[in-house]
Tab-separated table of C-alpha atoms in Angstrom:
chain	number	residue	atom	x	y	z
A	1	MET	CA	26.246	-23.440	9.221
A	2	SER	CA	24.126	-25.768	7.781
A	3	VAL	CA	23.539	-26.613	4.584
A	4	GLY	CA	20.059	-27.844	4.282
A	5	PRO	CA	17.592	-28.482	7.051
A	6	GLY	CA	18.267	-31.856	8.050
A	7	ARG	CA	21.472	-34.324	7.562
A	8	VAL	CA	22.734	-35.723	4.931
A	9	ARG	CA	21.591	-40.027	4.401
A	10	CYS	CA	23.389	-41.906	2.010
A	11	ALA	CA	22.685	-46.006	1.436
A	12	HIS	CA	24.679	-47.631	-1.257
A	13	ARG	CA	25.991	-50.522	-2.138
A	14	TYR	CA	29.395	-49.528	-2.563
A	15	GLY	CA	29.528	-48.533	0.891
A	16	ARG	CA	30.642	-46.527	3.472
A	17	SER	CA	34.359	-44.864	1.354
A	18	TRP	CA	31.929	-44.151	-1.737
A	19	CYS	CA	29.039	-42.014	0.453
A	20	ALA	CA	31.206	-39.362	2.258
A	21	GLN	CA	33.225	-38.689	-1.043
A	22	ARG	CA	29.965	-38.202	-2.482
A	23	THR	CA	28.752	-36.130	0.284
A	24	LEU	CA	31.817	-33.789	0.936
A	25	LEU	CA	31.601	-33.957	-2.867
A	26	LEU	CA	28.609	-32.248	-3.220
A	27	LEU	CA	29.257	-30.281	0.734
A	28	LEU	CA	32.017	-28.433	-1.817
A	29	PHE	CA	29.641	-28.364	-5.192
A	30	LEU	CA	27.689	-26.049	-2.655
A	31	ALA	CA	30.216	-23.977	-1.439
A	32	SER	CA	31.559	-22.600	-4.434
A	33	SER	CA	28.497	-22.373	-5.729
A	34	ALA	CA	24.751	-21.136	-4.458
A	35	VAL	CA	26.272	-21.364	-0.410
A	36	THR	CA	28.817	-18.058	-0.374
A	37	ALA	CA	27.438	-17.091	3.134
A	38	GLN	CA	29.654	-16.703	5.759
A	39	SER	CA	27.277	-17.226	9.613
A	40	PHE	CA	29.010	-16.358	12.688
A	41	THR	CA	26.802	-15.491	16.211
A	42	VAL	CA	28.362	-11.957	17.422
A	43	PRO	CA	27.639	-11.682	21.300
A	44	LEU	CA	26.215	-7.052	22.492
A	45	PRO	CA	27.190	-6.029	26.184
A	46	GLY	CA	23.582	-4.525	26.178
A	47	THR	CA	20.704	-4.160	24.245
A	48	LEU	CA	21.207	-4.008	20.312
A	49	VAL	CA	18.938	-0.368	19.447
A	50	ASP	CA	19.273	0.353	16.492
A	51	SER	CA	22.479	-0.524	13.255
A	52	ALA	CA	22.899	0.943	9.337
A	53	ALA	CA	26.107	-0.068	6.951
A	54	VAL	CA	28.622	1.991	7.546
A	55	THR	CA	32.428	2.915	7.506
A	56	GLY	CA	34.938	2.362	10.443
A	57	PRO	CA	37.919	1.714	11.253
A	58	ASP	CA	40.331	1.789	8.587
A	59	GLY	CA	38.788	2.469	6.154
A	60	ARG	CA	36.651	-1.747	6.126
A	61	PRO	CA	32.891	-1.564	5.414
A	62	GLY	CA	30.739	-2.972	8.711
A	63	ILE	CA	28.285	-2.301	10.930
A	64	ALA	CA	27.595	0.583	13.330
A	65	LEU	CA	25.533	-1.132	16.126
A	66	LEU	CA	24.060	1.043	19.335
A	67	VAL	CA	23.762	-0.750	22.259
A	68	ALA	CA	22.186	-0.381	25.348
A	69	GLU	CA	23.631	-0.686	28.721
A	70	LYS	CA	20.801	-2.640	30.518
A	71	ALA	CA	18.562	-4.966	28.954
A	72	ASP	CA	15.312	-3.488	28.573
A	73	GLY	CA	17.110	-0.615	26.223
A	74	LYS	CA	17.695	1.783	28.664
A	75	GLY	CA	20.593	3.561	29.808
A	76	ALA	CA	24.040	4.654	28.440
A	77	LYS	CA	24.156	4.154	24.620
A	78	THR	CA	27.540	2.498	23.194
A	79	LEU	CA	28.708	2.520	19.797
A	80	LEU	CA	29.890	-0.328	18.190
A	81	PHE	CA	31.302	-1.471	15.014
A	82	LEU	CA	31.175	-5.239	13.650
A	83	ASP	CA	33.449	-6.428	11.084
A	84	PRO	CA	32.090	-9.205	9.117
A	85	GLU	CA	35.089	-10.350	7.342
A	86	ARG	CA	37.003	-9.945	10.355
A	87	ARG	CA	34.253	-11.368	12.694
A	88	ALA	CA	35.204	-8.622	15.194
A	89	VAL	CA	33.780	-5.866	16.969
A	90	VAL	CA	35.497	-2.870	18.236
A	91	ARG	CA	34.272	0.054	20.722
A	92	LEU	CA	34.106	3.161	18.995
A	93	ALA	CA	33.012	5.474	21.604
A	94	ALA	CA	30.747	4.854	25.195
A	95	GLY	CA	28.960	6.504	27.816
A	96	LEU	CA	26.681	8.043	24.893
A	97	HIS	CA	24.049	10.389	26.032
A	98	GLU	CA	20.279	7.703	27.300
A	99	GLU	CA	18.611	9.504	24.613
A	100	VAL	CA	20.487	8.076	22.173
A	101	ASN	CA	18.234	6.423	19.739
A	102	ARG	CA	19.184	6.116	16.133
A	103	VAL	CA	23.024	6.248	13.755
A	104	ALA	CA	22.926	6.879	11.232
A	105	GLY	CA	25.958	6.954	7.816
A	106	PHE	CA	27.128	9.264	6.661
A	107	ASP	CA	30.574	11.359	4.196
A	108	LEU	CA	31.255	13.333	7.183
A	109	ALA	CA	35.236	13.552	5.986
A	110	GLY	CA	34.584	14.336	2.584
A	111	ASN	CA	35.871	11.376	1.752
A	112	GLY	CA	33.580	8.685	0.353
A	113	ALA	CA	33.566	7.602	3.604
A	114	ALA	CA	29.740	6.971	5.360
A	115	ALA	CA	31.153	7.171	8.515
A	116	PRO	CA	28.490	6.607	11.892
A	117	ILE	CA	26.605	9.922	12.891
A	118	ALA	CA	24.393	9.193	16.706
A	119	GLY	CA	21.676	11.240	17.387
A	120	MET	CA	19.333	11.776	19.548
A	121	PRO	CA	16.045	14.699	19.328
A	122	GLY	CA	18.263	17.762	20.064
A	123	ALA	CA	22.061	16.515	18.679
A	124	LEU	CA	23.900	14.620	16.315
A	125	PHE	CA	27.547	12.454	18.019
A	126	THR	CA	30.131	11.232	16.427
A	127	ALA	CA	32.357	8.679	17.817
A	128	SER	CA	36.063	10.519	18.098
A	129	GLY	CA	39.297	8.384	19.585
A	130	GLY	CA	36.749	6.435	22.171
A	131	SER	CA	33.944	8.855	23.602
A	132	ALA	CA	31.521	11.196	20.997
A	133	ARG	CA	32.122	14.091	20.386
A	134	ARG	CA	29.093	16.103	19.535
A	135	VAL	CA	28.952	17.438	15.463
A	136	LEU	CA	25.367	19.066	15.313
A	137	GLU	CA	22.692	20.977	18.489
A	138	LEU	CA	19.786	22.121	17.033
A	139	PRO	CA	16.118	22.333	19.554
A	140	ASP	CA	14.468	20.069	16.096
A	141	VAL	CA	17.338	18.007	14.430
A	142	ASP	CA	15.755	13.868	14.915
A	143	LEU	CA	16.852	11.305	12.725
A	144	ARG	CA	13.660	9.333	12.584
A	145	SER	CA	12.189	11.993	10.829
A	146	VAL	CA	13.100	10.867	7.949
A	147	THR	CA	12.433	7.482	6.934
A	148	GLY	CA	14.990	5.811	4.462
A	149	ALA	CA	18.628	5.107	4.554
A	150	THR	CA	21.199	8.532	3.603
A	151	ALA	CA	24.017	6.422	2.694
A	152	GLY	CA	26.454	7.663	0.456
A	153	ARG	CA	24.947	10.916	-0.119
A	154	PRO	CA	26.553	14.139	1.154
A	155	TRP	CA	24.222	14.962	3.698
A	156	ILE	CA	21.791	13.488	5.986
A	157	ALA	CA	17.989	14.355	5.651
A	158	ALA	CA	16.291	15.808	8.887
A	159	ALA	CA	13.021	17.077	9.177
A	160	ARG	CA	10.508	19.179	11.239
A	161	SER	CA	6.652	21.093	11.092
A	162	GLY	CA	6.525	22.960	8.232
A	163	LEU	CA	11.278	22.498	7.605
A	164	LEU	CA	12.967	19.749	5.527
A	165	GLU	CA	16.667	20.469	5.532
A	166	LEU	CA	19.911	18.816	4.519
A	167	LEU	CA	22.549	19.320	6.662
A	168	SER	CA	25.954	18.989	5.470
A	169	ALA	CA	29.582	18.651	6.338
A	170	ALA	CA	31.077	21.753	8.011
A	171	PRO	CA	34.865	23.161	8.233
A	172	GLY	CA	36.470	21.862	11.462
A	173	GLY	CA	34.291	17.845	10.852
A	174	GLY	CA	30.834	19.358	12.425
A	175	LEU	CA	28.105	19.412	9.863
A	176	ALA	CA	25.717	22.659	9.393
A	177	ARG	CA	22.774	23.216	7.690
A	178	GLY	CA	22.412	23.095	3.509
A	179	ALA	CA	19.166	23.707	2.052
A	180	SER	CA	15.759	23.160	3.060
A	181	PHE	CA	12.252	22.448	2.269
A	182	PRO	CA	9.661	23.677	3.287
A	183	LEU	CA	6.728	21.171	4.065
A	184	PRO	CA	2.927	22.113	4.482
A	185	VAL	CA	1.162	22.168	7.830
A	186	LYS	CA	-1.322	21.364	9.811
A	187	ALA	CA	-2.813	23.279	12.909
A	188	GLU	CA	-5.008	21.534	14.879
A	189	ARG	CA	-6.348	22.699	18.398
A	190	LEU	CA	-6.495	21.559	21.854
A	191	ARG	CA	-7.383	22.573	24.679
A	192	TRP	CA	-3.958	23.665	25.753
A	193	GLY	CA	-3.533	25.891	21.659
A	194	LEU	CA	-2.588	24.492	18.836
A	195	ARG	CA	-0.341	21.595	17.801
A	196	LEU	CA	1.471	22.167	14.136
A	197	THR	CA	1.959	19.057	12.400
A	198	SER	CA	3.563	17.876	9.295
A	199	PRO	CA	3.065	14.285	6.587
A	200	PRO	CA	5.649	12.284	6.259
A	201	VAL	CA	8.397	12.680	4.627
A	202	THR	CA	10.722	9.613	2.824
A	203	LEU	CA	13.672	9.474	0.445
A	204	LEU	CA	12.890	6.471	-2.246
A	205	PRO	CA	15.525	4.412	-2.968
A	206	GLY	CA	17.977	5.147	-6.000
A	207	ASP	CA	18.416	7.985	-8.078
A	208	PRO	CA	18.346	11.228	-8.289
A	209	ALA	CA	17.787	11.438	-4.777
A	210	LEU	CA	14.105	11.905	-4.336
A	211	PHE	CA	11.908	13.170	-1.781
A	212	ALA	CA	8.261	11.781	-1.209
A	213	ILE	CA	6.126	13.990	1.318
A	214	GLY	CA	2.850	11.763	2.819
A	215	PRO	CA	0.723	10.197	1.191
A	216	GLU	CA	-2.256	12.449	2.089
A	217	GLU	CA	-6.353	11.553	2.239
A	218	VAL	CA	-8.143	13.749	0.960
A	219	GLY	CA	-11.764	13.478	0.588
A	220	ARG	CA	-12.981	9.325	0.870
A	221	ARG	CA	-10.504	8.022	-2.735
A	222	ARG	CA	-7.959	10.988	-2.881
A	223	ILE	CA	-3.964	10.727	-2.169
A	224	LYS	CA	-1.801	13.825	-2.102
A	225	THR	CA	2.027	13.150	-2.461
A	226	LEU	CA	4.124	16.074	-2.315
A	227	LEU	CA	7.826	14.774	-4.232
A	228	VAL	CA	10.872	16.813	-3.058
A	229	PRO	CA	14.258	17.198	-5.747
A	230	ALA	CA	17.393	17.015	-3.226
A	231	ALA	CA	18.592	18.603	-5.733
A	232	GLY	CA	16.835	21.706	-6.009
A	233	GLY	CA	14.075	21.219	-9.033
A	234	GLU	CA	10.729	21.388	-9.366
A	235	THR	CA	8.915	20.749	-6.462
A	236	PHE	CA	5.443	18.799	-7.589
A	237	GLU	CA	1.382	16.912	-6.736
A	238	SER	CA	1.327	13.604	-7.336
A	239	TRP	CA	-2.877	12.557	-6.685
A	240	SER	CA	-4.000	9.380	-6.369
A	241	LEU	CA	-7.679	7.772	-6.899
A	242	LEU	CA	-8.389	4.998	-5.067
A	243	PRO	CA	-10.917	2.216	-7.123
A	244	LYS	CA	-14.404	2.976	-4.964
A	245	GLU	CA	-14.561	4.462	-0.987
A	246	GLU	CA	-12.584	2.357	0.684
A	247	ARG	CA	-10.511	2.513	3.833
A	248	LEU	CA	-6.864	3.729	3.888
A	249	MET	CA	-4.849	1.283	6.834
A	250	SER	CA	-2.310	4.162	8.537
A	251	TYR	CA	0.265	1.862	8.639
A	252	ASP	CA	2.665	-0.076	5.533
A	253	ARG	CA	2.109	2.644	3.153
A	254	ARG	CA	6.156	2.392	1.111
A	255	TYR	CA	7.176	4.623	-0.907
A	256	LEU	CA	9.670	2.695	-4.025
A	257	ARG	CA	10.652	3.226	-7.266
A	258	LEU	CA	10.011	1.160	-10.417
A	259	ASP	CA	11.879	1.017	-13.222
A	260	GLY	CA	13.313	4.513	-11.790
A	261	LEU	CA	9.739	5.111	-11.873
A	262	PRO	CA	9.019	7.054	-8.114
A	263	VAL	CA	5.385	4.192	-6.980
A	264	LEU	CA	3.243	4.483	-3.671
A	265	ALA	CA	2.295	1.237	-2.372
A	266	VAL	CA	-0.512	1.398	-0.050
A	267	PRO	CA	-3.017	-1.446	1.847
A	268	THR	CA	-6.950	-1.122	1.745
A	269	PHE	CA	-9.222	-2.312	3.064
A	270	GLU	CA	-13.491	-1.982	3.462
A	271	LYS	CA	-14.541	-2.945	7.198
A	272	VAL	CA	-13.462	-4.333	9.426
A	273	GLY	CA	-13.950	-8.597	9.812
A	274	LEU	CA	-12.836	-12.005	10.204
A	275	LEU	CA	-12.071	-13.146	7.101
A	276	ALA	CA	-11.401	-9.851	5.973
A	277	ARG	CA	-8.247	-8.559	3.912
A	278	LYS	CA	-6.264	-5.957	2.674
A	279	ARG	CA	-6.300	-5.395	-0.571
A	280	LEU	CA	-3.458	-3.634	-2.111
A	281	ARG	CA	-3.536	-0.467	-4.663
A	282	LEU	CA	0.383	0.562	-6.446
A	283	PHE	CA	-0.292	3.602	-7.246
A	284	VAL	CA	2.825	5.378	-10.594
A	285	LEU	CA	3.620	9.802	-9.014
A	286	GLU	CA	3.321	11.707	-12.025
A	287	LYS	CA	3.105	15.157	-11.791
A	288	ASP	CA	-1.254	15.952	-11.814
A	289	ARG	CA	-2.479	19.353	-12.291
A	290	SER	CA	-5.612	18.683	-11.836
A	291	ARG	CA	-5.920	17.007	-8.869
A	292	LYS	CA	-8.513	14.366	-9.723
A	293	GLY	CA	-5.814	11.638	-9.024
A	294	THR	CA	-4.447	8.731	-11.294
A	295	ALA	CA	-5.570	4.702	-10.895
A	296	PRO	CA	-3.866	1.945	-9.275
A	297	THR	CA	-1.208	0.212	-12.018
A	298	LEU	CA	-2.271	-2.676	-9.559
A	299	ALA	CA	-4.728	-3.162	-7.461
A	300	VAL	CA	-5.697	-6.977	-5.785
A	301	ASP	CA	-6.981	-8.460	-3.902
A	302	THR	CA	-4.580	-10.554	-0.909
A	303	ASP	CA	-4.735	-13.391	0.758
A	304	CYS	CA	-3.397	-11.506	4.343
A	305	PRO	CA	-5.388	-10.888	6.618
A	306	LEU	CA	-5.611	-7.559	8.085
A	307	TRP	CA	-3.849	-7.877	11.451
A	308	TYR	CA	-1.057	-8.975	10.364
A	309	PRO	CA	1.580	-6.525	8.146
A	310	HIS	CA	2.727	-7.788	4.982
A	311	ASP	CA	6.395	-6.527	2.623
A	312	VAL	CA	6.387	-5.309	-0.271
A	313	THR	CA	9.867	-5.348	-1.785
A	314	ALA	CA	10.187	-3.770	-6.180
A	315	ALA	CA	13.010	-6.268	-7.524
A	316	ASP	CA	13.999	-7.849	-10.479
A	317	ALA	CA	13.177	-11.063	-9.453
A	318	ASP	CA	12.537	-13.148	-12.227
A	319	GLY	CA	15.886	-12.268	-14.301
A	320	ASP	CA	14.147	-10.488	-17.211
A	321	GLY	CA	16.300	-6.693	-16.683
A	322	ARG	CA	12.547	-5.201	-15.346
A	323	GLN	CA	11.718	-4.820	-11.748
A	324	ASP	CA	8.632	-6.624	-10.453
A	325	ILE	CA	6.579	-6.342	-7.202
A	326	VAL	CA	6.869	-8.393	-4.982
A	327	LEU	CA	3.967	-9.164	-2.137
A	328	SER	CA	4.925	-10.910	1.404
A	329	HIS	CA	2.756	-12.178	4.302
A	330	PRO	CA	2.319	-14.035	6.923
A	331	GLY	CA	-1.647	-16.377	6.165
A	332	GLY	CA	-4.543	-17.710	7.608
A	333	LEU	CA	-6.329	-17.302	11.066
A	334	ARG	CA	-2.961	-17.313	12.588
A	335	GLY	CA	-0.773	-16.098	10.913
A	336	ARG	CA	1.020	-19.869	10.390
A	337	GLU	CA	1.771	-19.773	7.181
A	338	MET	CA	4.214	-17.839	4.797
A	339	ILE	CA	2.717	-16.621	1.309
A	340	VAL	CA	5.688	-14.785	-0.967
A	341	TRP	CA	4.160	-13.071	-4.253
A	342	ALA	CA	5.029	-11.940	-7.071
A	343	TYR	CA	3.791	-9.875	-9.812
A	344	ARG	CA	5.168	-8.891	-13.049
A	345	GLY	CA	7.064	-6.120	-14.730
A	346	LEU	CA	5.636	-5.397	-17.650
A	347	GLY	CA	8.588	-1.926	-17.980
A	348	GLY	CA	7.193	1.682	-17.218
A	349	GLY	CA	5.535	1.155	-14.262
A	350	LYS	CA	2.739	-0.875	-15.339
A	351	LEU	CA	3.021	-5.502	-13.873
A	352	ASP	CA	0.450	-8.375	-14.246
A	353	PRO	CA	-2.027	-8.378	-12.172
A	354	THR	CA	-2.022	-12.584	-12.268
A	355	PRO	CA	0.994	-13.432	-9.464
A	356	ARG	CA	3.323	-15.806	-9.099
A	357	ARG	CA	2.794	-17.106	-5.812
A	358	TRP	CA	4.526	-19.186	-3.596
A	359	LYS	CA	4.088	-20.730	0.303
A	360	LEU	CA	5.267	-21.888	3.257
A	361	ASN	CA	3.327	-24.264	6.286
A	362	GLU	CA	4.768	-22.558	8.976
A	363	GLU	CA	5.030	-20.211	11.491
A	364	PRO	CA	7.306	-16.836	10.796
A	365	THR	CA	8.901	-14.341	13.152
A	366	ASP	CA	10.361	-11.904	10.601
A	367	TRP	CA	10.797	-12.574	7.022
A	368	HIS	CA	13.415	-10.647	4.115
A	369	TYR	CA	12.902	-10.286	1.106
A	370	GLY	CA	15.769	-8.999	-1.852
A	371	THR	CA	19.742	-9.730	-0.764
A	372	ASP	CA	21.001	-11.634	-2.590
A	373	LEU	CA	22.510	-14.141	0.116
A	374	THR	CA	23.315	-17.078	-3.430
A	375	GLY	CA	25.228	-14.767	-5.795
A	376	ASP	CA	23.135	-16.110	-8.314
A	377	GLY	CA	22.339	-12.456	-9.840
A	378	VAL	CA	18.536	-12.984	-8.037
A	379	PRO	CA	16.431	-11.461	-4.921
A	380	ASP	CA	16.514	-14.555	-1.839
A	381	PHE	CA	13.829	-14.950	0.263
A	382	LEU	CA	14.997	-15.138	4.542
A	383	VAL	CA	12.180	-16.599	6.815
A	384	TYR	CA	12.535	-16.244	10.856
A	385	VAL	CA	10.742	-20.337	12.214
A	386	LYS	CA	11.292	-20.874	15.434
A	387	ASP	CA	15.345	-20.983	16.129
A	388	ARG	CA	16.069	-21.446	12.586
A	389	LEU	CA	16.566	-19.209	10.230
A	390	PHE	CA	16.101	-20.443	6.680
A	391	LEU	CA	16.968	-19.056	2.667
A	392	TYR	CA	14.349	-19.525	0.029
A	393	ALA	CA	16.721	-19.502	-3.956
A	394	GLY	CA	15.026	-17.078	-6.016
A	395	ASP	CA	13.474	-18.935	-8.992
A	396	PRO	CA	13.677	-16.417	-12.227
A	397	LYS	CA	11.784	-19.649	-14.798
A	398	GLY	CA	9.536	-21.651	-11.908
A	399	SER	CA	6.281	-21.210	-11.596
A	400	ARG	CA	6.774	-19.820	-8.115
A	401	PRO	CA	9.392	-16.926	-7.353
A	402	LEU	CA	11.097	-19.144	-4.569
A	403	ALA	CA	12.233	-22.732	-4.987
A	404	GLY	CA	10.404	-24.911	-2.874
A	405	LYS	CA	13.526	-25.751	-0.796
A	406	PRO	CA	15.012	-24.410	1.249
A	407	THR	CA	18.969	-23.872	0.206
A	408	TRP	CA	19.812	-23.387	3.462
A	409	ALA	CA	19.216	-23.195	7.441
A	410	LEU	CA	20.951	-22.195	10.294
A	411	LYS	CA	20.347	-22.905	13.973
A	412	VAL	CA	19.541	-18.687	15.106
A	413	THR	CA	20.875	-18.258	18.650
A	414	GLY	CA	18.419	-16.411	21.679
A	415	ALA	CA	15.581	-17.254	18.896
A	416	PRO	CA	12.395	-15.377	20.540
A	417	THR	CA	9.675	-16.304	21.630
A	418	LYS	CA	6.353	-15.627	19.527
A	419	LYS	CA	4.341	-13.376	19.761
A	420	ASP	CA	0.981	-12.656	19.393
A	421	ASN	CA	0.262	-10.111	16.203
A	422	GLY	CA	-3.310	-9.892	16.764
A	423	GLY	CA	-5.252	-6.724	15.587
A	424	ASN	CA	-8.697	-4.550	17.624
A	425	ASP	CA	-11.881	-7.196	18.386
A	426	GLU	CA	-13.342	-7.808	15.202
A	427	GLY	CA	-16.802	-5.415	16.498
A	428	SER	CA	-14.816	-2.513	17.444
A	429	GLY	CA	-15.049	-0.622	14.283
A	430	ASP	CA	-11.538	0.344	14.516
A	431	GLU	CA	-8.675	-0.084	12.037
A	432	PRO	CA	-6.408	-3.321	13.046
A	433	ARG	CA	-2.472	-2.449	13.921
A	434	PRO	CA	-0.303	-5.291	13.886
A	435	GLU	CA	2.648	-5.073	15.694
A	436	ARG	CA	5.553	-6.336	14.122
A	437	GLU	CA	9.357	-6.529	16.349
A	438	SER	CA	12.304	-6.706	13.753
A	439	PHE	CA	14.514	-9.812	14.248
A	440	LEU	CA	16.058	-9.656	10.948
A	441	GLN	CA	17.795	-6.646	9.507
A	442	ALA	CA	19.848	-6.709	5.909
A	443	PHE	CA	23.154	-5.189	4.617
A	444	ASP	CA	24.580	-3.926	1.388
A	445	LEU	CA	27.905	-2.841	2.311
A	446	PRO	CA	30.295	0.398	1.299
A	447	GLY	CA	31.744	-0.773	-1.527
A	448	GLY	CA	30.072	-3.872	-1.705
A	449	GLY	CA	29.402	-7.215	0.398
A	450	LYS	CA	26.567	-7.944	2.123
A	451	VAL	CA	25.104	-9.057	5.616
A	452	VAL	CA	22.424	-10.350	7.962
A	453	LEU	CA	21.644	-9.898	11.356
A	454	ALA	CA	19.687	-12.734	13.615
A	455	ARG	CA	18.788	-11.168	16.976
A	456	GLY	CA	18.039	-12.902	19.775
A	457	VAL	CA	18.486	-13.306	22.901
A	458	GLN	CA	20.755	-14.320	26.036
A	459	LYS	CA	19.837	-16.007	29.257
A	460	ASP	CA	20.536	-12.082	31.243
A	461	GLY	CA	18.415	-10.011	28.380
A	462	LYS	CA	20.977	-8.317	26.238
A	463	SER	CA	21.181	-9.844	22.620
A	464	VAL	CA	23.309	-11.600	20.554
A	465	LEU	CA	23.186	-11.716	16.970
A	466	THR	CA	23.745	-14.543	14.364
A	467	ALA	CA	25.399	-12.958	11.777
A	468	LEU	CA	25.595	-14.057	7.443
A	469	PHE	CA	28.228	-12.169	5.460
A	470	ARG	CA	28.776	-12.558	1.711
A	471	LYS	CA	31.546	-10.796	0.309
């Protein structure tokens, strides 16, 4: 890891010896305070398909890595375990079916440890003695069917048309169906018959465990969300009302918790155009028997072009104990800027519409906000630019949400080439659909600790990871 984006230079009348001592003291200070994350490189024997924070062998926290044997992501899969403290990789199971596409953490043994579970449509597997053991086989089970991490929960959630199921541990070390909840079903007539589908299912972060079903557009302005408590409490509908007749974008919709309250963040736009920008609408999800819909608690225009993706995060960016809403996205017509907005939380789901703003004049490959890698209790911002990973520390007392200079810069092995994320032709009238490939992943380890993985590519096309670990 390098401290700062460049070299430390010093010219002083007391000579080089004094300068060397000063530089050493500076580095020791940074190492003992702000710079607490350690970095190392992990070459993989194939292409990374998925990853999850789990408890590995000997009860050590780390990251489960699902790797395909071929560079194109196809072929048989291998399940690995990355121990970040020891900087070691252990093979948990080899020869998994080529259709295995997801890994998650689950307390299968009932001892509080989130063991890795690998899944493919119709089957789930765990690692045992260096090979995969099938623990569940159901025709419609798919770990990709529910968005949101289930690590630390006593169940795994899976959804299919008309039904949400919680899979729990069964005697003998397997999995079995547990609680289930009905889902709304939409019938679509096709030439070959009827297709039955249900809205997307999201597990909200935090406790108590709550599922959000939707969002569903009803008419020109209303949005319906069905909220389902995992513990089996009352299921209720929440209706949101857009400020005007505007089009709801089909991507970057996100369910969050703001000061414990469930909220829905959606991007909207009026019409497609070269200079068109997204609008952000944030709704507090409350029970609404009238179905008229509640107005957004935050309704702002952004500087994000329609054809670029964005992130919305709920976090305490200013250290006042209340959660804020942080919006991050590329800016400019060619995406050669990175912009972060922080809307201050006022408590009770209310927000100040006047944001603090931060801007970086660099083209991002990927970015992540919310993980505290400096250890000061304030979320930090990671941005992947060319072959460097920069960390900008959160700045709760400044006029901007982030520090103006990076705390450190780290070279990423095998950094990817930036791809064009342009949307549809302006004159087509279709909704622009940006493509964002994820090169950064952040994890909270079981029992504490944080890991960030920056993905690169080896010369043979296989993945290589640059890992950051803060104990």
